[in-house]
């Protein structure tokens, strides 16, 4: 079964500081991995996705994530936080496998990012 | 419309009543998902429709919950005999299927009083 664990339900950083949101996955087959962001009172939108083409993935708003198979991780980073980055971030996994689970998205518990001046 | 549309946006219902939540996916999207988002609980998977395949219902929390997708397009999530613990935001998403990006609606906020 596939699963995702996000370490840290809340992360607080200063404006201009590095943002690091952690995500570890569990799957028995090659995963596709996603990061979504949810701004207050809005739906989820895709930040970036890993589809096995390149291990370092760049997304919108200056975010990027690196797939590390040996560590089963897909951590999200941004070199310099902006106040507008304050939101909840979700890591998700989808499996490249057949059957009824093909394409099913499983989400982590989410990490709330707070950016303070 | 251009995006995933959910209705109603807000629903207040009395305990014990049945409710229906509607999702209009993006045209041409073969996959449709329902999730539930409760405060501090993250995104809880409910059900997944993929084309003409049998849906993955493994996330439905009880037999009071059911969902259907008519004609491969619109989906309705039905909750019978609602309980206060059903209060949450119910999110619908659709995708082109397989391992493509899912697009989310704005959700239906359900409050059971």
Short mmCIF file of C-alpha atoms in Angstrom, two decimals:
data_model
loop_
_atom_site.label_atom_id
_atom_site.label_comp_id
_atom_site.label_asym_id
_atom_site.label_seq_id
_atom_site.Cartn_x
_atom_site.Cartn_y
_atom_site.Cartn_z
CA UNK A 1 0.00 0.00 0.00
CA UNK A 2 1.16 3.52 -0.71
CA UNK A 3 1.51 6.14 1.98
CA UNK A 4 2.99 9.55 2.59
CA UNK A 5 4.35 11.04 5.80
CA UNK A 6 4.93 14.74 6.23
CA UNK A 7 7.24 15.49 9.12
CA UNK A 8 6.07 18.52 11.03
CA UNK A 9 2.48 19.70 10.98
CA UNK A 10 3.63 23.30 11.45
CA UNK A 11 6.76 25.05 10.16
CA UNK A 12 7.58 28.66 10.93
CA UNK A 13 10.26 30.66 9.13
CA UNK A 14 11.34 34.25 8.84
CA UNK A 15 10.84 36.16 5.62
CA UNK A 16 13.90 35.57 3.45
CA UNK A 17 14.87 32.33 5.19
CA UNK A 18 15.08 28.88 3.64
CA UNK A 19 11.88 26.88 3.50
CA UNK A 20 12.17 23.10 3.97
CA UNK A 21 9.06 20.94 4.14
CA UNK A 22 9.67 17.24 4.57
CA UNK A 23 7.90 14.38 2.85
CA UNK A 24 8.66 10.66 2.94
CA UNK A 25 6.77 8.07 0.96
CA UNK A 26 6.24 4.37 1.07
CA UNK A 27 5.49 2.29 -2.00
CA UNK A 28 6.50 -1.02 -3.50
CA UNK A 29 6.56 0.28 -7.06
CA UNK A 30 7.95 3.46 -8.67
CA UNK A 31 5.95 6.40 -7.38
CA UNK A 32 4.82 9.61 -8.93
CA UNK A 33 5.04 12.37 -6.33
CA UNK A 34 3.31 15.72 -6.07
CA UNK A 35 3.30 18.79 -3.90
CA UNK A 36 0.08 20.79 -3.65
CA UNK A 37 -0.52 24.10 -1.90
CA UNK A 38 -3.72 25.35 -0.30
CA UNK A 39 -4.01 29.03 0.46
CA UNK A 40 -6.57 30.09 3.10
CA UNK A 41 -10.15 29.49 1.98
CA UNK A 42 -9.05 28.20 -1.41
CA UNK A 43 -8.81 24.86 -3.14
CA UNK A 44 -5.62 22.92 -3.71
CA UNK A 45 -3.33 23.74 -6.60
CA UNK A 46 -0.34 21.87 -7.95
CA UNK A 47 3.12 23.22 -7.07
CA UNK A 48 5.21 20.58 -8.80
CA UNK A 49 5.36 16.88 -9.65
CA UNK A 50 7.95 14.15 -10.03
CA UNK A 51 7.36 11.69 -12.86
CA UNK A 52 10.74 9.94 -13.05
CA UNK A 53 12.15 12.22 -15.77
CA UNK A 54 14.46 14.18 -13.47
CA UNK A 55 15.14 13.88 -9.77
CA UNK A 56 15.21 17.65 -9.18
CA UNK A 57 11.89 19.18 -10.01
CA UNK A 58 11.18 22.88 -10.25
CA UNK A 59 7.72 24.23 -9.65
CA UNK A 60 5.86 27.47 -9.43
CA UNK A 61 6.67 30.38 -7.12
CA UNK A 62 10.33 29.40 -6.77
CA UNK A 63 9.71 26.04 -5.11
CA UNK A 64 11.60 22.89 -5.97
CA UNK A 65 11.81 19.33 -4.70
CA UNK A 66 14.33 16.54 -5.02
CA UNK A 67 13.41 12.88 -5.33
CA UNK A 68 15.80 10.69 -3.36
CA UNK A 69 15.01 7.02 -3.83
CA UNK A 70 17.57 5.86 -1.27
CA UNK A 71 15.89 7.99 1.38
CA UNK A 72 12.34 7.56 0.03
CA UNK A 73 12.02 11.32 0.32
CA UNK A 74 10.63 14.19 -1.72
CA UNK A 75 11.31 17.28 0.38
CA UNK A 76 10.09 20.70 -0.79
CA UNK A 77 12.41 23.69 -0.60
CA UNK A 78 12.51 27.37 -1.43
CA UNK A 79 15.66 29.43 -0.91
CA UNK A 80 13.94 32.57 0.36
CA UNK A 81 10.50 32.66 1.94
CA UNK A 82 7.97 35.36 1.11
CA UNK A 83 5.02 36.36 3.23
CA UNK A 84 2.78 35.19 0.39
CA UNK A 85 4.08 31.62 0.83
CA UNK A 86 2.06 31.21 4.03
CA UNK A 87 -0.29 28.33 3.30
CA UNK A 88 -0.79 24.63 3.90
CA UNK A 89 1.31 22.27 1.81
CA UNK A 90 0.43 18.70 0.95
CA UNK A 91 2.65 15.95 -0.40
CA UNK A 92 0.94 13.22 -2.42
CA UNK A 93 1.88 9.92 -4.06
CA UNK A 94 0.41 8.07 -6.99
CA UNK A 95 1.56 4.66 -8.09
CA UNK A 96 2.67 3.47 -11.49
CA UNK A 97 0.85 0.22 -10.99
CA UNK A 98 -2.16 -1.50 -12.48
CA UNK A 99 -5.49 -2.31 -10.96
CA UNK A 100 -8.01 -0.08 -9.30
CA UNK A 101 -5.30 1.90 -7.50
CA UNK A 102 -3.68 3.13 -10.71
CA UNK A 103 -3.65 6.93 -10.53
CA UNK A 104 -5.12 7.05 -7.03
CA UNK A 105 -3.70 9.98 -5.10
CA UNK A 106 -2.82 9.51 -1.46
CA UNK A 107 -2.03 12.65 0.53
CA UNK A 108 0.03 13.36 3.58
CA UNK A 109 -1.41 15.14 6.60
CA UNK A 110 -0.25 18.55 5.44
CA UNK A 111 2.21 21.11 6.79
CA UNK A 112 1.14 24.61 7.66
CA UNK A 113 3.82 27.12 6.76
CA UNK A 114 3.92 30.39 8.66
CA UNK A 115 6.16 33.20 7.47
CA UNK A 116 6.88 36.01 9.89
CA UNK A 117 8.52 39.37 9.19
CA UNK B 1 -16.73 25.80 -16.96
CA UNK B 2 -12.98 25.79 -16.97
CA UNK B 3 -12.48 24.18 -13.59
CA UNK B 4 -13.97 21.63 -11.23
CA UNK B 5 -17.26 22.92 -9.89
CA UNK B 6 -18.80 21.82 -6.61
CA UNK B 7 -22.20 22.63 -5.23
CA UNK B 8 -23.39 23.77 -2.85
CA UNK B 9 -20.43 25.71 -1.51
CA UNK B 10 -21.91 25.58 1.97
CA UNK B 11 -24.48 23.25 3.48
CA UNK B 12 -25.94 23.27 6.96
CA UNK B 13 -28.08 20.30 7.82
CA UNK B 14 -29.71 18.80 10.86
CA UNK B 15 -28.37 15.63 12.38
CA UNK B 16 -30.09 12.63 10.86
CA UNK B 17 -30.91 14.23 7.53
CA UNK B 18 -29.51 13.03 4.21
CA UNK B 19 -27.35 15.32 2.06
CA UNK B 20 -26.14 15.23 -1.53
CA UNK B 21 -22.99 16.95 -2.67
CA UNK B 22 -22.38 17.51 -6.36
CA UNK B 23 -19.20 17.63 -8.38
CA UNK B 24 -18.87 18.69 -12.02
CA UNK B 25 -15.41 17.67 -13.24
CA UNK B 26 -13.43 19.28 -16.00
CA UNK B 27 -14.79 18.18 -19.36
CA UNK B 28 -12.91 15.18 -20.71
CA UNK B 29 -11.41 14.16 -17.38
CA UNK B 30 -11.83 10.44 -16.85
CA UNK B 31 -10.72 10.27 -13.23
CA UNK B 32 -12.64 11.76 -10.32
CA UNK B 33 -11.77 11.81 -6.63
CA UNK B 34 -13.59 12.70 -3.43
CA UNK B 35 -11.70 13.71 -0.30
CA UNK B 36 -12.74 14.96 3.10
CA UNK B 37 -10.81 17.67 4.91
CA UNK B 38 -11.40 18.14 8.60
CA UNK B 39 -9.61 20.61 10.83
CA UNK B 40 -6.22 19.17 11.65
CA UNK B 41 -6.93 15.91 9.81
CA UNK B 42 -5.39 16.50 6.43
CA UNK B 43 -6.98 15.10 3.28
CA UNK B 44 -8.87 11.89 3.86
CA UNK B 45 -9.43 9.81 0.73
CA UNK B 46 -13.05 8.73 0.22
CA UNK B 47 -13.58 7.33 -3.27
CA UNK B 48 -11.90 7.24 -6.69
CA UNK B 49 -13.52 6.76 -10.09
CA UNK B 50 -11.29 5.89 -13.04
CA UNK B 51 -13.04 5.66 -16.39
CA UNK B 52 -15.31 2.64 -16.66
CA UNK B 53 -13.46 0.68 -13.98
CA UNK B 54 -15.08 -0.24 -10.71
CA UNK B 55 -14.54 2.63 -8.27
CA UNK B 56 -12.12 2.37 -5.40
CA UNK B 57 -14.43 2.82 -2.40
CA UNK B 58 -11.89 1.85 0.20
CA UNK B 59 -11.95 5.25 1.89
CA UNK B 60 -15.66 5.55 2.57
CA UNK B 61 -15.91 5.70 6.39
CA UNK B 62 -19.24 3.90 6.76
CA UNK B 63 -22.18 2.55 4.79
CA UNK B 64 -23.91 5.88 5.27
CA UNK B 65 -21.60 7.24 2.59
CA UNK B 66 -22.05 6.47 -1.09
CA UNK B 67 -21.10 8.05 -4.39
CA UNK B 68 -21.99 7.63 -7.99
CA UNK B 69 -20.77 9.02 -11.23
CA UNK B 70 -23.31 9.26 -14.00
CA UNK B 71 -22.26 9.03 -17.64
CA UNK B 72 -18.64 9.29 -16.67
CA UNK B 73 -19.08 12.95 -15.77
CA UNK B 74 -21.01 14.45 -12.86
CA UNK B 75 -20.59 12.80 -9.48
CA UNK B 76 -22.80 12.91 -6.41
CA UNK B 77 -21.62 12.08 -2.91
CA UNK B 78 -24.50 11.12 -0.63
CA UNK B 79 -24.35 11.01 3.14
CA UNK B 80 -27.32 9.40 4.83
CA UNK B 81 -28.43 10.04 8.41
CA UNK B 82 -25.75 12.70 8.89
CA UNK B 83 -23.85 12.86 12.17
CA UNK B 84 -21.97 15.76 13.70
CA UNK B 85 -18.65 14.07 12.96
CA UNK B 86 -19.49 14.31 9.25
CA UNK B 87 -18.94 18.07 9.45
CA UNK B 88 -15.99 18.85 7.18
CA UNK B 89 -15.04 20.28 3.82
CA UNK B 90 -15.65 17.78 1.04
CA UNK B 91 -13.29 18.21 -1.89
CA UNK B 92 -13.69 16.87 -5.39
CA UNK B 93 -10.90 16.61 -7.94
CA UNK B 94 -10.62 15.37 -11.50
CA UNK B 95 -7.80 14.44 -13.84
CA UNK B 96 -7.14 13.05 -17.30
CA UNK B 97 -6.47 9.76 -15.61
CA UNK B 98 -3.42 7.72 -14.92
CA UNK B 99 -0.65 9.68 -13.26
CA UNK B 100 -1.63 13.15 -14.43
CA UNK B 101 -2.25 16.19 -12.29
CA UNK B 102 -5.51 16.38 -10.35
CA UNK B 103 -7.46 19.63 -10.36
CA UNK B 104 -9.48 20.46 -7.28
CA UNK B 105 -12.76 22.21 -6.76
CA UNK B 106 -13.30 24.76 -4.03
CA UNK B 107 -15.08 22.26 -1.85
CA UNK B 108 -18.39 22.00 -0.05
CA UNK B 109 -18.35 22.95 3.61
CA UNK B 110 -20.81 20.68 5.40
CA UNK B 111 -21.98 21.57 8.89
CA UNK B 112 -24.20 19.13 10.77
CA UNK B 113 -26.05 20.72 13.67
#
